Each structure stands twice: as C-alpha cells, then as structure tokens.
Amino acid sequence: MTKYNIKERENRYAAYRSLVNPKLMDELQDKIQQVLITEKKYRDREYSAKKMAEELGTNTRYISAVVNVRFHMSYTALVNKYRIEEAMSMLVDKRYLNLNMSEISEIVGFNNRQSFYAAFFRINGITPRDYRVDHMRKMFEAEEQAYAKEKKTPKKKKI
C-alpha cells in the first residue's frame, strides 16, 4: 500500500514478552487502559511509553510486552487507535462541523495533519475528509427520507 507511505510491519519475536508474569500482565493491562482510555492520555502528544512506564512504576519493556501480547499491536498503534476512534466521533458530530482536519488532529493528539491522515487511512482505508463527507451525505439522505415520509403521511385532524 503506497498511499501515505504505509508499510506493513513484520511481527518479530521478542523473548522478553514471554518472561512477564501473567498476573503482572493483567495488572499492567488494566492500568494501561485506565491511563489511555479513562484519563485520555493519548491526547497528549508528549505522552510516551517511557512516561507511562514511569507513571506506572515499571519499565518500557514491560509496557511494550503487555501492549504487544494483550492488545496485539505496538504502543504507538494502540495510542493512534484511540486517537482515531475519538476523531471518528468528532468528524460526524454536528458540534465539530466547524473544525477542519488540522484542528481535529490536534485535539486528538497528533503532531500534524499528515500523520493523522496516514493513521486514519491505515485503520479505516479512507481519509478523514472522505469519512466525514460520506457520513454527512448519509445523514442528509436519512433526514431527507424522513421528511419525505412525514410529508406523505396525512396528519389526523382533531375533532
């Protein structure tokens, strides 16, 4: 796939992944989800695996091992997944229609619009702009159909 310079990454075996105690993995998985989902640290451009490890009192190897084993992706891919999920919600929310792609990418934590577009395309196979336009078109068509249906149905008169 050459659009947005997206390259498929090969899965490499890392021995340290199997050395992490399963109980510790469970605990770290919960803590990682707490930090990323509940606290929405993925919005912070400067929040790295190193900062997370310091905050959780562990090291980056453990963070990496847990993310790879439990989430089946890299730390960066996991963070970008949460960013894209929030961006998708914002792109179709009428409250954010006045925001452009750069503003949305900034809000969800991307450093620039290009990395936002590349991550969005990698996950969804469509650009953020095309996603918004397609969704808005579908919403408009649904509203139009509801209006047409309402017009065809005669209202009952009160006696």
PDB file of C-alpha atoms in Angstrom:
ATOM      1  CA  MET A   1       0.000   0.000   0.000  1.00  0.00           C
ATOM      2  CA  THR A   2       1.809   3.132  -1.154  1.00  0.00           C
ATOM      3  CA  LYS A   3      -0.728   5.805  -0.278  1.00  0.00           C
ATOM      4  CA  TYR A   4       0.502   7.761   2.771  1.00  0.00           C
ATOM      5  CA  ASN A   5       3.695   5.638   2.821  1.00  0.00           C
ATOM      6  CA  ILE A   6       2.014   2.889   4.806  1.00  0.00           C
ATOM      7  CA  LYS A   7       4.192  -0.169   5.107  1.00  0.00           C
ATOM      8  CA  GLU A   8       3.145  -3.477   6.572  1.00  0.00           C
ATOM      9  CA  ARG A   9       5.290  -4.316   9.563  1.00  0.00           C
ATOM     10  CA  GLU A  10       6.518  -7.788  10.153  1.00  0.00           C
ATOM     11  CA  ASN A  11       5.902  -9.381  13.527  1.00  0.00           C
ATOM     12  CA  ARG A  12       9.171 -10.041  15.263  1.00  0.00           C
ATOM     13  CA  TYR A  13       9.627 -12.422  18.131  1.00  0.00           C
ATOM     14  CA  ALA A  14      10.829 -10.808  21.337  1.00  0.00           C
ATOM     15  CA  ALA A  15      11.804 -13.230  24.093  1.00  0.00           C
ATOM     16  CA  TYR A  16      11.079 -10.770  26.904  1.00  0.00           C
ATOM     17  CA  ARG A  17       7.352 -10.872  26.088  1.00  0.00           C
ATOM     18  CA  SER A  18       7.046 -14.416  27.407  1.00  0.00           C
ATOM     19  CA  LEU A  19       9.012 -13.621  30.574  1.00  0.00           C
ATOM     20  CA  VAL A  20       6.423 -11.231  32.023  1.00  0.00           C
ATOM     21  CA  ASN A  21       4.341 -12.828  34.759  1.00  0.00           C
ATOM     22  CA  PRO A  22       0.690 -13.262  33.601  1.00  0.00           C
ATOM     23  CA  LYS A  23      -0.641 -11.693  36.819  1.00  0.00           C
ATOM     24  CA  LEU A  24       1.585  -8.662  36.294  1.00  0.00           C
ATOM     25  CA  MET A  25       0.397  -8.534  32.673  1.00  0.00           C
ATOM     26  CA  ASP A  26      -3.219  -8.418  33.852  1.00  0.00           C
ATOM     27  CA  GLU A  27      -2.447  -5.593  36.267  1.00  0.00           C
ATOM     28  CA  LEU A  28      -0.497  -3.609  33.692  1.00  0.00           C
ATOM     29  CA  GLN A  29      -3.181  -4.143  31.057  1.00  0.00           C
ATOM     30  CA  ASP A  30      -5.790  -2.653  33.404  1.00  0.00           C
ATOM     31  CA  LYS A  31      -3.510   0.250  34.289  1.00  0.00           C
ATOM     32  CA  ILE A  32      -2.696   0.949  30.631  1.00  0.00           C
ATOM     33  CA  GLN A  33      -6.383   1.014  29.767  1.00  0.00           C
ATOM     34  CA  GLN A  34      -7.062   3.274  32.752  1.00  0.00           C
ATOM     35  CA  VAL A  35      -4.373   5.728  31.676  1.00  0.00           C
ATOM     36  CA  LEU A  36      -5.192   5.728  27.978  1.00  0.00           C
ATOM     37  CA  ILE A  37      -8.981   5.418  27.974  1.00  0.00           C
ATOM     38  CA  THR A  38     -10.192   6.955  31.234  1.00  0.00           C
ATOM     39  CA  GLU A  39      -7.550   9.653  31.593  1.00  0.00           C
ATOM     40  CA  LYS A  40      -7.313  10.135  27.802  1.00  0.00           C
ATOM     41  CA  LYS A  41      -3.536  10.499  27.897  1.00  0.00           C
ATOM     42  CA  TYR A  42      -3.469   9.594  24.194  1.00  0.00           C
ATOM     43  CA  ARG A  43      -4.387  13.229  23.549  1.00  0.00           C
ATOM     44  CA  ASP A  44      -1.027  14.341  24.942  1.00  0.00           C
ATOM     45  CA  ARG A  45       1.490  14.446  22.086  1.00  0.00           C
ATOM     46  CA  GLU A  46       4.359  14.144  24.549  1.00  0.00           C
ATOM     47  CA  TYR A  47       2.986  11.118  26.410  1.00  0.00           C
ATOM     48  CA  SER A  48       5.283   8.245  25.507  1.00  0.00           C
ATOM     49  CA  ALA A  49       5.699   4.649  26.604  1.00  0.00           C
ATOM     50  CA  LYS A  50       8.595   5.902  28.747  1.00  0.00           C
ATOM     51  CA  LYS A  51       6.360   8.402  30.568  1.00  0.00           C
ATOM     52  CA  MET A  52       3.698   5.758  31.028  1.00  0.00           C
ATOM     53  CA  ALA A  53       6.235   3.330  32.456  1.00  0.00           C
ATOM     54  CA  GLU A  54       7.467   5.966  34.916  1.00  0.00           C
ATOM     55  CA  GLU A  55       3.883   6.777  35.926  1.00  0.00           C
ATOM     56  CA  LEU A  56       3.009   3.106  36.432  1.00  0.00           C
ATOM     57  CA  GLY A  57       6.250   2.286  38.232  1.00  0.00           C
ATOM     58  CA  THR A  58       7.575  -0.146  35.655  1.00  0.00           C
ATOM     59  CA  ASN A  59       9.804  -0.067  32.581  1.00  0.00           C
ATOM     60  CA  THR A  60       9.196   0.366  28.867  1.00  0.00           C
ATOM     61  CA  ARG A  61       9.946  -3.284  28.128  1.00  0.00           C
ATOM     62  CA  TYR A  62       7.021  -4.360  30.289  1.00  0.00           C
ATOM     63  CA  ILE A  63       4.738  -1.748  28.746  1.00  0.00           C
ATOM     64  CA  SER A  64       5.775  -2.899  25.288  1.00  0.00           C
ATOM     65  CA  ALA A  65       5.329  -6.577  26.179  1.00  0.00           C
ATOM     66  CA  VAL A  66       1.848  -6.062  27.624  1.00  0.00           C
ATOM     67  CA  VAL A  67       0.688  -3.914  24.715  1.00  0.00           C
ATOM     68  CA  ASN A  68       2.042  -6.395  22.171  1.00  0.00           C
ATOM     69  CA  VAL A  69       0.700  -9.514  23.883  1.00  0.00           C
ATOM     70  CA  ARG A  70      -2.641  -8.223  25.169  1.00  0.00           C
ATOM     71  CA  PHE A  71      -3.554  -5.643  22.520  1.00  0.00           C
ATOM     72  CA  HIS A  72      -1.735  -7.298  19.582  1.00  0.00           C
ATOM     73  CA  MET A  73      -0.137  -4.053  18.408  1.00  0.00           C
ATOM     74  CA  SER A  74       2.646  -1.649  19.221  1.00  0.00           C
ATOM     75  CA  TYR A  75       2.317   1.137  21.786  1.00  0.00           C
ATOM     76  CA  THR A  76       2.145   3.752  19.017  1.00  0.00           C
ATOM     77  CA  ALA A  77      -0.517   1.808  17.129  1.00  0.00           C
ATOM     78  CA  LEU A  78      -2.600   1.496  20.311  1.00  0.00           C
ATOM     79  CA  VAL A  79      -2.374   5.221  21.043  1.00  0.00           C
ATOM     80  CA  ASN A  80      -3.246   6.043  17.432  1.00  0.00           C
ATOM     81  CA  LYS A  81      -6.221   3.659  17.570  1.00  0.00           C
ATOM     82  CA  TYR A  82      -7.721   5.628  20.471  1.00  0.00           C
ATOM     83  CA  ARG A  83      -6.955   8.914  18.738  1.00  0.00           C
ATOM     84  CA  ILE A  84      -8.657   7.775  15.538  1.00  0.00           C
ATOM     85  CA  GLU A  85     -11.706   6.473  17.421  1.00  0.00           C
ATOM     86  CA  GLU A  86     -12.174   9.889  19.027  1.00  0.00           C
ATOM     87  CA  ALA A  87     -11.538  11.656  15.715  1.00  0.00           C
ATOM     88  CA  MET A  88     -14.191   9.495  14.025  1.00  0.00           C
ATOM     89  CA  SER A  89     -16.721  10.575  16.649  1.00  0.00           C
ATOM     90  CA  MET A  90     -15.774  14.224  16.222  1.00  0.00           C
ATOM     91  CA  LEU A  91     -15.921  14.062  12.424  1.00  0.00           C
ATOM     92  CA  VAL A  92     -19.584  13.061  12.474  1.00  0.00           C
ATOM     93  CA  ASP A  93     -20.688  15.177  15.437  1.00  0.00           C
ATOM     94  CA  LYS A  94     -22.539  18.325  14.405  1.00  0.00           C
ATOM     95  CA  ARG A  95     -20.872  20.262  17.223  1.00  0.00           C
ATOM     96  CA  TYR A  96     -17.499  19.897  15.471  1.00  0.00           C
ATOM     97  CA  LEU A  97     -18.525  20.606  11.876  1.00  0.00           C
ATOM     98  CA  ASN A  98     -16.793  23.983  12.003  1.00  0.00           C
ATOM     99  CA  LEU A  99     -13.422  22.369  12.797  1.00  0.00           C
ATOM    100  CA  ASN A 100     -11.036  21.490   9.996  1.00  0.00           C
ATOM    101  CA  MET A 101      -8.908  18.339   9.848  1.00  0.00           C
ATOM    102  CA  SER A 102      -5.835  20.018  11.339  1.00  0.00           C
ATOM    103  CA  GLU A 103      -7.822  21.197  14.349  1.00  0.00           C
ATOM    104  CA  ILE A 104      -9.350  17.770  14.927  1.00  0.00           C
ATOM    105  CA  SER A 105      -5.968  16.067  14.551  1.00  0.00           C
ATOM    106  CA  GLU A 106      -4.503  18.467  17.100  1.00  0.00           C
ATOM    107  CA  ILE A 107      -7.325  17.889  19.608  1.00  0.00           C
ATOM    108  CA  VAL A 108      -6.937  14.101  19.499  1.00  0.00           C
ATOM    109  CA  GLY A 109      -3.159  14.284  19.901  1.00  0.00           C
ATOM    110  CA  PHE A 110      -1.466  14.074  16.513  1.00  0.00           C
ATOM    111  CA  ASN A 111       1.585  16.230  15.849  1.00  0.00           C
ATOM    112  CA  ASN A 112       0.475  17.122  12.340  1.00  0.00           C
ATOM    113  CA  ARG A 113      -2.255  16.590   9.788  1.00  0.00           C
ATOM    114  CA  GLN A 114      -0.141  14.231   7.682  1.00  0.00           C
ATOM    115  CA  SER A 115       0.368  11.718  10.491  1.00  0.00           C
ATOM    116  CA  PHE A 116      -3.350  11.986  11.285  1.00  0.00           C
ATOM    117  CA  TYR A 117      -4.300  11.230   7.678  1.00  0.00           C
ATOM    118  CA  ALA A 118      -1.843   8.317   7.475  1.00  0.00           C
ATOM    119  CA  ALA A 119      -3.060   6.728  10.727  1.00  0.00           C
ATOM    120  CA  PHE A 120      -6.718   7.273   9.818  1.00  0.00           C
ATOM    121  CA  PHE A 121      -6.217   5.754   6.373  1.00  0.00           C
ATOM    122  CA  ARG A 122      -4.259   2.818   7.817  1.00  0.00           C
ATOM    123  CA  ILE A 123      -7.118   1.962  10.190  1.00  0.00           C
ATOM    124  CA  ASN A 124     -10.156   2.803   8.039  1.00  0.00           C
ATOM    125  CA  GLY A 125      -8.964   2.619   4.425  1.00  0.00           C
ATOM    126  CA  ILE A 126     -10.441   6.074   3.803  1.00  0.00           C
ATOM    127  CA  THR A 127      -9.256   9.620   4.503  1.00  0.00           C
ATOM    128  CA  PRO A 128     -10.804  11.599   7.386  1.00  0.00           C
ATOM    129  CA  ARG A 129     -12.286  14.100   4.945  1.00  0.00           C
ATOM    130  CA  ASP A 130     -13.892  11.356   2.842  1.00  0.00           C
ATOM    131  CA  TYR A 131     -15.181   9.724   6.037  1.00  0.00           C
ATOM    132  CA  ARG A 132     -16.825  12.974   7.145  1.00  0.00           C
ATOM    133  CA  VAL A 133     -18.288  13.731   3.700  1.00  0.00           C
ATOM    134  CA  ASP A 134     -19.650  10.190   3.307  1.00  0.00           C
ATOM    135  CA  HIS A 135     -21.201  10.189   6.769  1.00  0.00           C
ATOM    136  CA  MET A 136     -22.724  13.650   6.335  1.00  0.00           C
ATOM    137  CA  ARG A 137     -24.180  12.605   2.974  1.00  0.00           C
ATOM    138  CA  LYS A 138     -25.783   9.555   4.566  1.00  0.00           C
ATOM    139  CA  MET A 139     -27.187  11.663   7.416  1.00  0.00           C
ATOM    140  CA  PHE A 140     -28.598  14.183   4.964  1.00  0.00           C
ATOM    141  CA  GLU A 141     -30.216  11.428   2.888  1.00  0.00           C
ATOM    142  CA  ALA A 142     -31.762   9.878   6.003  1.00  0.00           C
ATOM    143  CA  GLU A 143     -33.158  13.242   7.105  1.00  0.00           C
ATOM    144  CA  GLU A 144     -34.471  13.858   3.608  1.00  0.00           C
ATOM    145  CA  GLN A 145     -36.229  10.460   3.561  1.00  0.00           C
ATOM    146  CA  ALA A 146     -37.745  11.074   6.989  1.00  0.00           C
ATOM    147  CA  TYR A 147     -39.020  14.463   5.844  1.00  0.00           C
ATOM    148  CA  ALA A 148     -40.492  12.997   2.628  1.00  0.00           C
ATOM    149  CA  LYS A 149     -42.177  10.218   4.587  1.00  0.00           C
ATOM    150  CA  GLU A 150     -43.596  12.722   7.058  1.00  0.00           C
ATOM    151  CA  LYS A 151     -44.962  14.841   4.208  1.00  0.00           C
ATOM    152  CA  LYS A 152     -46.688  11.859   2.553  1.00  0.00           C
ATOM    153  CA  THR A 153     -48.428  10.761   5.736  1.00  0.00           C
ATOM    154  CA  PRO A 154     -51.506  12.928   6.276  1.00  0.00           C
ATOM    155  CA  LYS A 155     -51.875  14.270   9.767  1.00  0.00           C
ATOM    156  CA  LYS A 156     -55.012  13.329  11.636  1.00  0.00           C
ATOM    157  CA  LYS A 157     -57.251  16.226  12.438  1.00  0.00           C
ATOM    158  CA  LYS A 158     -58.534  16.683  15.949  1.00  0.00           C
ATOM    159  CA  ILE A 159     -62.273  16.796  16.232  1.00  0.00           C
TER     160      ILE A 159
END
